[in-house]
Short mmCIF file of C-alpha atoms in Angstrom, two decimals:
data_model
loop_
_atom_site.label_atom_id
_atom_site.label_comp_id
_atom_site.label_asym_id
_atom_site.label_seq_id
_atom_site.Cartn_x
_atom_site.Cartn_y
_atom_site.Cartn_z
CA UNK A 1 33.94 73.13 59.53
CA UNK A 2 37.04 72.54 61.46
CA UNK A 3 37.40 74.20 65.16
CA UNK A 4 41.19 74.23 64.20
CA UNK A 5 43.59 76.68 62.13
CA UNK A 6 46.37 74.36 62.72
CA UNK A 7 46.20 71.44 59.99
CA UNK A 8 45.59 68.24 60.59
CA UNK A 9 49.26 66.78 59.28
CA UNK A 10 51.02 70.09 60.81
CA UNK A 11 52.73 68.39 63.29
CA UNK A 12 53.80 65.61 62.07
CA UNK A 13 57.50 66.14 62.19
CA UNK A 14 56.94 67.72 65.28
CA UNK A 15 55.51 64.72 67.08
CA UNK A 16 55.26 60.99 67.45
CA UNK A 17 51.92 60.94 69.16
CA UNK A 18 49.05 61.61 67.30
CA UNK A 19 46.53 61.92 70.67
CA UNK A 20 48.91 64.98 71.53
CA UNK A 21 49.40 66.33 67.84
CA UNK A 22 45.01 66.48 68.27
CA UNK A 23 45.14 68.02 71.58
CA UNK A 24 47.63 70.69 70.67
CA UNK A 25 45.99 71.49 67.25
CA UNK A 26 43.57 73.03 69.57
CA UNK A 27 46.11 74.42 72.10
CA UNK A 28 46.25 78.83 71.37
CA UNK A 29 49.87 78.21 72.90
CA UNK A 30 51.08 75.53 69.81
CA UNK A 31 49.15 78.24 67.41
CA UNK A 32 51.15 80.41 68.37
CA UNK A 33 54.25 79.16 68.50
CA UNK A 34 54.24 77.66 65.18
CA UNK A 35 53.99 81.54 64.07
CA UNK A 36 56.98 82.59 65.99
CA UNK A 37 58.80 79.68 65.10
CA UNK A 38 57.65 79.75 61.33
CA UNK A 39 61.10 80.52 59.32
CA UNK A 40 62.35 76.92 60.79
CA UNK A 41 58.92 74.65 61.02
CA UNK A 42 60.22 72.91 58.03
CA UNK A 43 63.84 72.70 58.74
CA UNK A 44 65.53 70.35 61.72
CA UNK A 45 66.12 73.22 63.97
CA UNK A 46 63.87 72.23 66.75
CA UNK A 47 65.09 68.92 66.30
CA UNK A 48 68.66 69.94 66.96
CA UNK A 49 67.98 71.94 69.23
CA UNK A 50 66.03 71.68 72.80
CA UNK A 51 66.58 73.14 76.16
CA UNK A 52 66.53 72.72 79.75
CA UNK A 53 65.29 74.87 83.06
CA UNK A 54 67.52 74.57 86.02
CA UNK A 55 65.06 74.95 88.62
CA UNK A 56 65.29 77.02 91.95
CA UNK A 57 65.94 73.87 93.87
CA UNK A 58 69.00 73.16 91.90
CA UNK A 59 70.50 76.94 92.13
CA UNK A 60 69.70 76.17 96.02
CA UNK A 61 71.57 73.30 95.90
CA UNK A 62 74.05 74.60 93.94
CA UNK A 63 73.91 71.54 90.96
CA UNK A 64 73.90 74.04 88.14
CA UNK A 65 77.59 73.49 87.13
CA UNK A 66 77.42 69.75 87.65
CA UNK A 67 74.05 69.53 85.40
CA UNK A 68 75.59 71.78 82.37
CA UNK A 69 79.01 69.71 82.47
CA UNK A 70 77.70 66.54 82.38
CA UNK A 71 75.49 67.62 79.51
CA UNK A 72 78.08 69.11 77.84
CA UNK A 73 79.61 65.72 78.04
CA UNK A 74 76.92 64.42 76.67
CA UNK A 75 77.19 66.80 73.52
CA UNK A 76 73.97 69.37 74.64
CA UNK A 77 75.81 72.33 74.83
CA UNK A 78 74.50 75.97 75.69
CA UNK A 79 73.90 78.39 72.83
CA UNK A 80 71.90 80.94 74.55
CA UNK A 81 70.04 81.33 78.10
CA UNK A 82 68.05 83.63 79.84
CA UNK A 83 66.37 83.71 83.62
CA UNK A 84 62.81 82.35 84.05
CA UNK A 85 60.54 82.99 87.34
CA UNK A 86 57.75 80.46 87.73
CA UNK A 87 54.24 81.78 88.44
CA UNK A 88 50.67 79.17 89.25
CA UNK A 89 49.81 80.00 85.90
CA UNK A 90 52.97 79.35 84.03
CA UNK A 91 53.31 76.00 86.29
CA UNK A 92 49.36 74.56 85.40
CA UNK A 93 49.75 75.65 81.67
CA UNK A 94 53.21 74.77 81.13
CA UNK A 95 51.86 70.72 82.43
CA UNK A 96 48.27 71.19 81.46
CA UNK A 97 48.08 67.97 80.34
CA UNK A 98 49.86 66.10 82.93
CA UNK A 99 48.51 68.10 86.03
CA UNK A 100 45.50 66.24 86.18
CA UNK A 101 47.80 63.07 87.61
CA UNK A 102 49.61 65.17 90.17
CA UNK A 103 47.76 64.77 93.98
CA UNK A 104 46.23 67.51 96.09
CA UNK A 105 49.55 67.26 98.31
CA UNK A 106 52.01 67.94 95.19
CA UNK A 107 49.62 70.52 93.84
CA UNK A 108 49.62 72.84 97.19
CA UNK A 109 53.52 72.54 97.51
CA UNK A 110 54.39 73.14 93.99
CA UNK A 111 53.78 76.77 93.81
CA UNK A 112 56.00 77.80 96.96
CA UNK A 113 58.58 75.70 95.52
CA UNK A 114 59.00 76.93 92.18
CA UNK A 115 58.19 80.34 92.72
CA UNK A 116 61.28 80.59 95.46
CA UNK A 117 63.48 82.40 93.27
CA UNK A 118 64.69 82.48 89.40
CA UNK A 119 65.12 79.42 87.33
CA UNK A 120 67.69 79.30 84.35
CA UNK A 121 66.53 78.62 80.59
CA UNK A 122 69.20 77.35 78.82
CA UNK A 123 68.92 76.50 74.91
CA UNK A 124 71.22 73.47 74.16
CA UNK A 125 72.25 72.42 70.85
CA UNK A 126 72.31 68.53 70.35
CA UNK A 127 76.08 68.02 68.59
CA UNK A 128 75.63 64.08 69.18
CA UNK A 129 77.04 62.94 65.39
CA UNK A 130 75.15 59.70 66.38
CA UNK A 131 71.66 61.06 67.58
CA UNK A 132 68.98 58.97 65.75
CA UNK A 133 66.27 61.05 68.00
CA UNK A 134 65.52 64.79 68.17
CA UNK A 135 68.05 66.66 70.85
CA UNK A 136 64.26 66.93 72.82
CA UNK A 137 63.75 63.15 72.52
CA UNK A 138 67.31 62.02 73.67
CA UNK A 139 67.84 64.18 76.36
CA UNK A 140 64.34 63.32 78.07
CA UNK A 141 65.18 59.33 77.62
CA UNK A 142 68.50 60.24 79.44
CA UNK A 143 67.24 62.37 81.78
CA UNK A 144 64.96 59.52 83.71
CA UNK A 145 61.90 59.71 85.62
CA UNK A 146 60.93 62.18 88.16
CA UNK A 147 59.94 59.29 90.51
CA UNK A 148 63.22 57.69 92.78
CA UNK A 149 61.49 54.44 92.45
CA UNK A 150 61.57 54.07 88.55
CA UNK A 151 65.24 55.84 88.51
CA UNK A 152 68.67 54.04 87.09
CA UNK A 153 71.81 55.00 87.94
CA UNK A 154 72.67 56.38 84.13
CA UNK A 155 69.81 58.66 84.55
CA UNK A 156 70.68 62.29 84.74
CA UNK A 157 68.77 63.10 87.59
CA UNK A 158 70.58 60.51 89.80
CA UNK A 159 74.02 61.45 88.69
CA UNK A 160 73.50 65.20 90.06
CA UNK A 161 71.73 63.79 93.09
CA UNK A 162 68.16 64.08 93.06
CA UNK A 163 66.56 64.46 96.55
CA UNK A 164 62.97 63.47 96.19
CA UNK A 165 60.11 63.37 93.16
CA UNK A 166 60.15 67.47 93.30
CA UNK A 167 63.42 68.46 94.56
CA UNK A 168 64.77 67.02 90.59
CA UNK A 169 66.48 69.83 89.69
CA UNK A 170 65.78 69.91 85.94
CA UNK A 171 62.98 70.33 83.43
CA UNK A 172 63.12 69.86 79.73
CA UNK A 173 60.61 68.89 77.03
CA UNK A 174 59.90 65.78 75.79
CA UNK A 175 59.90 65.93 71.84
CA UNK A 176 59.75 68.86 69.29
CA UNK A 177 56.59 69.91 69.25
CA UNK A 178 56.77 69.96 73.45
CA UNK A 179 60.21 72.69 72.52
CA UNK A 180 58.15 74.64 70.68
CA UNK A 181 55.05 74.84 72.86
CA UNK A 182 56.91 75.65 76.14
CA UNK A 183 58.82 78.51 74.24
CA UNK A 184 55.88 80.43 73.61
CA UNK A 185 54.89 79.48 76.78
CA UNK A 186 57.99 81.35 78.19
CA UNK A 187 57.84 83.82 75.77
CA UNK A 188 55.42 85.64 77.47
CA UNK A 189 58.56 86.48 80.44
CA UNK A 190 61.34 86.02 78.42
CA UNK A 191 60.44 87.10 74.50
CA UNK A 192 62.20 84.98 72.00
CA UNK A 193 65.23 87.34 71.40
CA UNK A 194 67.24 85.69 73.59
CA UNK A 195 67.23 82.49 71.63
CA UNK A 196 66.41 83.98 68.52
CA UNK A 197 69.99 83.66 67.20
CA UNK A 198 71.19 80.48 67.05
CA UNK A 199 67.48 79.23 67.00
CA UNK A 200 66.57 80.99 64.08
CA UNK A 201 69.46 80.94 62.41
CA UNK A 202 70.08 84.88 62.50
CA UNK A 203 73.28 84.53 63.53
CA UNK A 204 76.03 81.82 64.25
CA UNK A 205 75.70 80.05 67.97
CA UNK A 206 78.76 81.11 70.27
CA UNK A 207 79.45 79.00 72.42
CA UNK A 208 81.70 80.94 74.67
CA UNK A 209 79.53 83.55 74.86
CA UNK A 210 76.86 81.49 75.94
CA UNK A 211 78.88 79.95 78.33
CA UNK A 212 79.33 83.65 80.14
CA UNK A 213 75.76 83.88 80.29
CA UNK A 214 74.84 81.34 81.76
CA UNK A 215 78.32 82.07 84.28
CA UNK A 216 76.50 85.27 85.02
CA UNK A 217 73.30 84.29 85.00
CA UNK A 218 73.88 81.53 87.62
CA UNK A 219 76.26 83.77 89.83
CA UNK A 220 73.47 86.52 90.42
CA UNK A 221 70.92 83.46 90.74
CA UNK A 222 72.94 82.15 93.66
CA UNK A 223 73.24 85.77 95.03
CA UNK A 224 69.72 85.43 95.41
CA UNK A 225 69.15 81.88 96.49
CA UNK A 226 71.04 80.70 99.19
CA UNK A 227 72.91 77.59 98.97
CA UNK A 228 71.22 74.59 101.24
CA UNK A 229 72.13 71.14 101.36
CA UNK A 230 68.54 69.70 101.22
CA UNK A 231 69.23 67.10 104.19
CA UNK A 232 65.78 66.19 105.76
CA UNK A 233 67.33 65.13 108.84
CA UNK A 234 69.44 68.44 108.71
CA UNK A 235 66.56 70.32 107.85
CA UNK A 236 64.37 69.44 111.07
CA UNK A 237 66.52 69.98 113.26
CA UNK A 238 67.25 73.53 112.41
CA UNK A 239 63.64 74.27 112.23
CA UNK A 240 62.88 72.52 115.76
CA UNK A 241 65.38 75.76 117.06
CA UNK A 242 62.95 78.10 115.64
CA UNK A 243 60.09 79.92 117.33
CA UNK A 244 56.70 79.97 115.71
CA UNK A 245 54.41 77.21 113.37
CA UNK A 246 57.28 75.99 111.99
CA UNK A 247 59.63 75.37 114.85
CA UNK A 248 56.46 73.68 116.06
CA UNK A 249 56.07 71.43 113.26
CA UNK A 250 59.12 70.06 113.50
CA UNK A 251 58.96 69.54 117.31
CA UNK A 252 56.00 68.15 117.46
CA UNK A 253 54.51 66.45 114.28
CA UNK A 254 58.70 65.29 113.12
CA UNK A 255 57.69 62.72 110.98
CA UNK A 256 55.70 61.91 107.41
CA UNK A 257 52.51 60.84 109.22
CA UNK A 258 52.06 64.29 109.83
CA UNK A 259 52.68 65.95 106.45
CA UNK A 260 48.55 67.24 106.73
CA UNK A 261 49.29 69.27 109.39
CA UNK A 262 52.25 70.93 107.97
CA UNK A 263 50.46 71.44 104.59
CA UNK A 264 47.63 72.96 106.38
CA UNK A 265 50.43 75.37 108.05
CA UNK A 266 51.78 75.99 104.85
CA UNK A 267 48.31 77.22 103.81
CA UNK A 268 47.83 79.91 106.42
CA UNK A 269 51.28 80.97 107.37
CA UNK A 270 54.09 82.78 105.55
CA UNK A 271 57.42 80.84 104.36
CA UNK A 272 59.96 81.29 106.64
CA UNK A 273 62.60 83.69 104.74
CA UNK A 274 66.41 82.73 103.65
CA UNK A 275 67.40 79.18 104.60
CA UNK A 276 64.72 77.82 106.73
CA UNK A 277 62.69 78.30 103.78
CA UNK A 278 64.27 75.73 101.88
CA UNK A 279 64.25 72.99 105.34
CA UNK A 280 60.38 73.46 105.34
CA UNK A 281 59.99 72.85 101.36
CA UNK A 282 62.92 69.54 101.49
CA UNK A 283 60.73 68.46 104.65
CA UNK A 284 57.80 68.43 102.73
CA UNK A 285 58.55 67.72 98.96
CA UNK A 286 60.37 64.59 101.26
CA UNK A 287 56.96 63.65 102.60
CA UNK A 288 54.05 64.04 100.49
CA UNK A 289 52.73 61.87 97.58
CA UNK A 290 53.36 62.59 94.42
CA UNK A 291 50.58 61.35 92.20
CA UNK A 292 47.09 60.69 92.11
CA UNK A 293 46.47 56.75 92.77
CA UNK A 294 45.21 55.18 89.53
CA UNK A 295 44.77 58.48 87.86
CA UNK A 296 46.69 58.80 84.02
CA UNK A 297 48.28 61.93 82.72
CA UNK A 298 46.30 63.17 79.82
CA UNK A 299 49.10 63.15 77.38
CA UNK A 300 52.10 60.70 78.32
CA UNK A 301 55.86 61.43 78.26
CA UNK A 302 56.80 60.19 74.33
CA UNK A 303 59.40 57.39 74.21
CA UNK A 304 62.66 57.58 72.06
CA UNK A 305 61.39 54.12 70.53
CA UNK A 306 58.56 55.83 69.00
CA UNK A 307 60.51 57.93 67.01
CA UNK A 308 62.32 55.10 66.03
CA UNK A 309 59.54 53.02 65.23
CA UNK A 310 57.13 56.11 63.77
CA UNK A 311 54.24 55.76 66.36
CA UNK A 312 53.59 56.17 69.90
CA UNK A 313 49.91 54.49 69.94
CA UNK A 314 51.09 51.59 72.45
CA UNK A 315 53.26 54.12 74.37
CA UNK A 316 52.53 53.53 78.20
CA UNK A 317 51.85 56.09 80.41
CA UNK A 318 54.00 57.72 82.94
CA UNK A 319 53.34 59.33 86.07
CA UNK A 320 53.44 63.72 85.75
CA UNK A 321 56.82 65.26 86.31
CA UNK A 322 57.16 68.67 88.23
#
């Protein structure tokens, strides 16, 4: 008897890697999701279509604009979007199979940062006339790695400026069957009727008026999150004027040795409010270690060659992205 009611062959045009088509056959968010999303399973709409969050740290630094223009210049453009607000559960569920990689340091940081005011979901529409990949597929290749080290200059994140492995600005999901999953994942917050539309194919995409959501969107995001320029240096220094643990951190522990003691702050006192909030997390998303040494993600990020090729068996693994 099978301990699955999604079939075993259900994803394959969904997917290019078979260990993740098993895993999420027994995922209750992929179940779900492929009942939403039923009406358009069998047609390319999830593979025209994919999305991306702007994250708080890129309303803070105000990189909104630049990321939608240069993917409109890359033909994603917006068809719909809606606000997000990231909770500890939506974070460890949304990368349940890539937390396991991410260290104790990222882990205890990641909340406070993502959960410092709204994020922007914003469904794009891949009008590339030469895509031979999914919209999903070809905007994670250009996209590049979370981690400085492994970045290129072509990569998305380092054109809009990328401070650090957490302060990246951008999410998005690697393949299909990723776009589906994290939908009904922020379903839950959002419902689907925002997207429903151009997604389902219930009514024509409009561009323009997607564009003045996403306008308005961003304008009462910004209201809310005040703009920072993310400068470690910068960011020090203004705490060092301030009374209390963290004007004490950065007097007296000013440098990454110490990024213990500031996490251990950062587990018994408050965030500091409006823009020293945003020096404590650059300081510290600018000091701590990313990953887990020698520890794998479950489930790897899915190369564009493996959808050119048809498999993803030989795929190497890449370090969990935040």
């Amino acid at each position: 008897m099978s301990h699955s009611a999604i079939g075993p062959r259900a994803l394959d045009t969904l997917t290019r890697d078979p260990r993740k088509a098993e895993a999420y056959r027994h995922d209750p968010y992929m179940r779900e999701a492929l009942a939403a999303l039923a009406p358009v399973i069998a047609t390319d709409a999830l593979h025209r279509h994919t999305f991306v969050v702007l994250k708080p740290d890129a309303v803070a630094g105000r990189r909104c604009e630049a990321i939608l223009d240069i993917l409109r210049s890359l033909a994603w453009h917006p068809v719909a979007a809606t606000t997000l607000r990231f909770d500890p559960l939506l974070v460890r569920e949304l990368w349940r199979y890539q937390f396991n990689a991410a260290s104790a340091q990222r882990i205890a940081l990641v909340d406070p940062l993502l959960s410092s005011g709204p994020a922007l979901l914003v469904l794009l529409e891949d009008r590339d006339a030469a895509r031979d990949v999914p919209a999903s597929v070809r905007l994670t290749a250009a996209k590049g790695s979370a981690e400085p080290s492994a970045a290129r200059s072509t990569d998305l994140r380092t054109r809009i400026g990328r401070v650090n492995g957490l302060l990246n600005f951008i999410h998005t999901a690697d393949e299909p069957v990723d776009v589906a999953r994290e939908l009904q994942l922020f379903s839950y917050q959002t419902g689907w009727s925002w997207c429903a539309g151009p997604l389902l194919g219930t009514e024509a995409a409009d561009p323009v008026a997607a564009g003045e959501t996403v306008t308005e969107l961003l304008r009462t995001a910004e209201a809310e999150i005040p703009a920072h320029d993310l400068d470690v240096t910068a960011c020090l220094a203004r705490l060092a004027a301030l009374a209390g643990p963290w004007g004490a951190c950065a007097r007296d522990l000013p440098d990454p040795a110490h990024v213990e003691e500031w996490l251990r702050v950062l587990r018994t006192a408050p965030l500091p409010d409006t823009d020293a909030r945003w020096d404590v997390l650059t300081v510290l998303t600018s000091w701590i270690h990313c990953n887990e040494e020698g520890i794998l993600p479950i489930i790897p990020t899915t190369r564009a060659d493996a959808w050119r090729t048809g498999t993803a068996h030989d795929a190497p693994r890449r370090a969990v992205a935040v």
